[in-house]
């Protein structure tokens, strides 16, 4: 299988010499093409820092991160901006849609920046809108949409450029349970039918149970990994809860 993401012995420190905090401690893992991987851990475990360095929002102190064989820790300036724009897709908890643009225009923006021709933009948007059931909101503005609709528009924007890796940061955090379930089912569709590679951070065991693999982070290190395999989603959910219990502390804090 093709390795889309390779994280190799990375470390991340914050603070000054007199007061250093190690957020990531010699951490390594890989994600293959078509995997749906979830990162979980208590607040302060390092999972958000890990997502930030993979997404190029932050820099590692040492080690290397490869996306599609490219060492992103060595990219700078325009090369980094181009890579982020063309190879990574982002889905955030708060949607990050532009209020002055319609859903269609929000999705089209990423392709417009790449100078894609208008006909191709229109074809791609219609295709992804059909896949994510958002055809009826394409000409609406964000304030006219539900939270679930906004997050599916944000998902469409993330995948429209065919990125190598989709990064989702608490994508269900601002959604009600019905909208969250609908979005997660669409994530499974993207992953299973379109072979999208997804790396998601979540606090929620229910959300994590939709992934094919869960990596638990504790004190900047990998605490445990779970593979879904042939387990049902309910069986996988129970296994996730068992690991959360091992992590200790209040359940809501640990998730």
mmCIF file with all atom_site columns, C-alpha atoms in Angstrom, residues 1-11 24 26-33 35 37 39 50 53-56 60 62-74 83 88 164-165 167 197 199 213 215 222 225:
data_model
loop_
_atom_site.group_PDB
_atom_site.id
_atom_site.type_symbol
_atom_site.label_atom_id
_atom_site.label_alt_id
_atom_site.label_comp_id
_atom_site.label_asym_id
_atom_site.label_entity_id
_atom_site.label_seq_id
_atom_site.pdbx_PDB_ins_code
_atom_site.Cartn_x
_atom_site.Cartn_y
_atom_site.Cartn_z
_atom_site.occupancy
_atom_site.B_iso_or_equiv
_atom_site.pdbx_formal_charge
_atom_site.auth_seq_id
_atom_site.auth_comp_id
_atom_site.auth_asym_id
_atom_site.auth_atom_id
_atom_site.pdbx_PDB_model_num
ATOM 1  C CA . UNK A 1 1   ? 0.000  0.000  0.000  1.00 0.00 ? 1   UNK A CA 1
ATOM 2  C CA . UNK A 1 2   ? 1.044  3.576  -0.686 1.00 0.00 ? 2   UNK A CA 1
ATOM 3  C CA . UNK A 1 3   ? 2.001  5.547  2.417  1.00 0.00 ? 3   UNK A CA 1
ATOM 4  C CA . UNK A 1 4   ? 0.288  8.941  2.332  1.00 0.00 ? 4   UNK A CA 1
ATOM 5  C CA . UNK A 1 5   ? 1.610  10.130 5.712  1.00 0.00 ? 5   UNK A CA 1
ATOM 6  C CA . UNK A 1 6   ? 4.813  9.186  7.517  1.00 0.00 ? 6   UNK A CA 1
ATOM 7  C CA . UNK A 1 7   ? 5.580  10.836 10.856 1.00 0.00 ? 7   UNK A CA 1
ATOM 8  C CA . UNK A 1 8   ? 9.158  10.012 11.850 1.00 0.00 ? 8   UNK A CA 1
ATOM 9  C CA . UNK A 1 9   ? 10.577 10.611 15.344 1.00 0.00 ? 9   UNK A CA 1
ATOM 10 C CA . UNK A 1 10  ? 9.119  14.068 15.738 1.00 0.00 ? 10  UNK A CA 1
ATOM 11 C CA . UNK A 1 11  ? 9.495  16.228 18.826 1.00 0.00 ? 11  UNK A CA 1
ATOM 12 C CA . UNK A 1 24  ? 5.390  15.721 21.364 1.00 0.00 ? 24  UNK A CA 1
ATOM 13 C CA . UNK A 1 26  ? 9.758  11.155 19.750 1.00 0.00 ? 26  UNK A CA 1
ATOM 14 C CA . UNK A 1 27  ? 6.515  10.138 18.049 1.00 0.00 ? 27  UNK A CA 1
ATOM 15 C CA . UNK A 1 28  ? 6.270  8.033  14.876 1.00 0.00 ? 28  UNK A CA 1
ATOM 16 C CA . UNK A 1 29  ? 3.401  6.514  12.878 1.00 0.00 ? 29  UNK A CA 1
ATOM 17 C CA . UNK A 1 30  ? 2.215  6.026  9.293  1.00 0.00 ? 30  UNK A CA 1
ATOM 18 C CA . UNK A 1 31  ? -1.078 6.352  7.434  1.00 0.00 ? 31  UNK A CA 1
ATOM 19 C CA . UNK A 1 32  ? -1.682 4.417  4.225  1.00 0.00 ? 32  UNK A CA 1
ATOM 20 C CA . UNK A 1 33  ? -3.704 5.592  1.248  1.00 0.00 ? 33  UNK A CA 1
ATOM 21 C CA . UNK A 1 35  ? -7.173 4.902  5.667  1.00 0.00 ? 35  UNK A CA 1
ATOM 22 C CA . UNK A 1 37  ? -7.439 7.371  11.193 1.00 0.00 ? 37  UNK A CA 1
ATOM 23 C CA . UNK A 1 39  ? -6.340 10.780 17.011 1.00 0.00 ? 39  UNK A CA 1
ATOM 24 C CA . UNK A 1 50  ? 0.377  16.797 16.345 1.00 0.00 ? 50  UNK A CA 1
ATOM 25 C CA . UNK A 1 53  ? 2.507  20.158 12.683 1.00 0.00 ? 53  UNK A CA 1
ATOM 26 C CA . UNK A 1 54  ? 1.069  17.700 10.151 1.00 0.00 ? 54  UNK A CA 1
ATOM 27 C CA . UNK A 1 55  ? -1.137 20.475 8.719  1.00 0.00 ? 55  UNK A CA 1
ATOM 28 C CA . UNK A 1 56  ? 1.941  22.793 8.463  1.00 0.00 ? 56  UNK A CA 1
ATOM 29 C CA . UNK A 1 60  ? 8.389  20.447 14.554 1.00 0.00 ? 60  UNK A CA 1
ATOM 30 C CA . UNK A 1 62  ? 13.033 17.823 15.360 1.00 0.00 ? 62  UNK A CA 1
ATOM 31 C CA . UNK A 1 63  ? 12.118 14.849 13.191 1.00 0.00 ? 63  UNK A CA 1
ATOM 32 C CA . UNK A 1 64  ? 10.414 14.642 9.815  1.00 0.00 ? 64  UNK A CA 1
ATOM 33 C CA . UNK A 1 65  ? 6.892  14.480 8.388  1.00 0.00 ? 65  UNK A CA 1
ATOM 34 C CA . UNK A 1 66  ? 6.302  13.155 4.874  1.00 0.00 ? 66  UNK A CA 1
ATOM 35 C CA . UNK A 1 67  ? 3.052  13.611 2.943  1.00 0.00 ? 67  UNK A CA 1
ATOM 36 C CA . UNK A 1 68  ? 2.974  11.731 -0.347 1.00 0.00 ? 68  UNK A CA 1
ATOM 37 C CA . UNK A 1 69  ? 6.733  11.270 -0.075 1.00 0.00 ? 69  UNK A CA 1
ATOM 38 C CA . UNK A 1 70  ? 7.419  15.010 0.337  1.00 0.00 ? 70  UNK A CA 1
ATOM 39 C CA . UNK A 1 71  ? 9.239  16.080 3.515  1.00 0.00 ? 71  UNK A CA 1
ATOM 40 C CA . UNK A 1 72  ? 6.989  18.953 4.574  1.00 0.00 ? 72  UNK A CA 1
ATOM 41 C CA . UNK A 1 73  ? 9.312  19.903 7.434  1.00 0.00 ? 73  UNK A CA 1
ATOM 42 C CA . UNK A 1 74  ? 11.729 21.237 4.796  1.00 0.00 ? 74  UNK A CA 1
ATOM 43 C CA . UNK A 1 83  ? 1.757  22.279 -1.041 1.00 0.00 ? 83  UNK A CA 1
ATOM 44 C CA . UNK A 1 88  ? -4.049 19.064 2.017  1.00 0.00 ? 88  UNK A CA 1
ATOM 45 C CA . UNK A 1 164 ? -3.627 13.564 -0.705 1.00 0.00 ? 164 UNK A CA 1
ATOM 46 C CA . UNK A 1 165 ? -4.707 13.977 2.924  1.00 0.00 ? 165 UNK A CA 1
ATOM 47 C CA . UNK A 1 167 ? -7.299 16.794 8.078  1.00 0.00 ? 167 UNK A CA 1
ATOM 48 C CA . UNK A 1 197 ? -7.402 9.452  3.257  1.00 0.00 ? 197 UNK A CA 1
ATOM 49 C CA . UNK A 1 199 ? -6.837 12.018 9.687  1.00 0.00 ? 199 UNK A CA 1
ATOM 50 C CA . UNK A 1 213 ? -7.969 2.982  13.277 1.00 0.00 ? 213 UNK A CA 1
ATOM 51 C CA . UNK A 1 215 ? -4.370 6.280  17.829 1.00 0.00 ? 215 UNK A CA 1
ATOM 52 C CA . UNK A 1 222 ? 1.419  6.997  21.392 1.00 0.00 ? 222 UNK A CA 1
ATOM 53 C CA . UNK A 1 225 ? -3.594 1.881  18.790 1.00 0.00 ? 225 UNK A CA 1
#
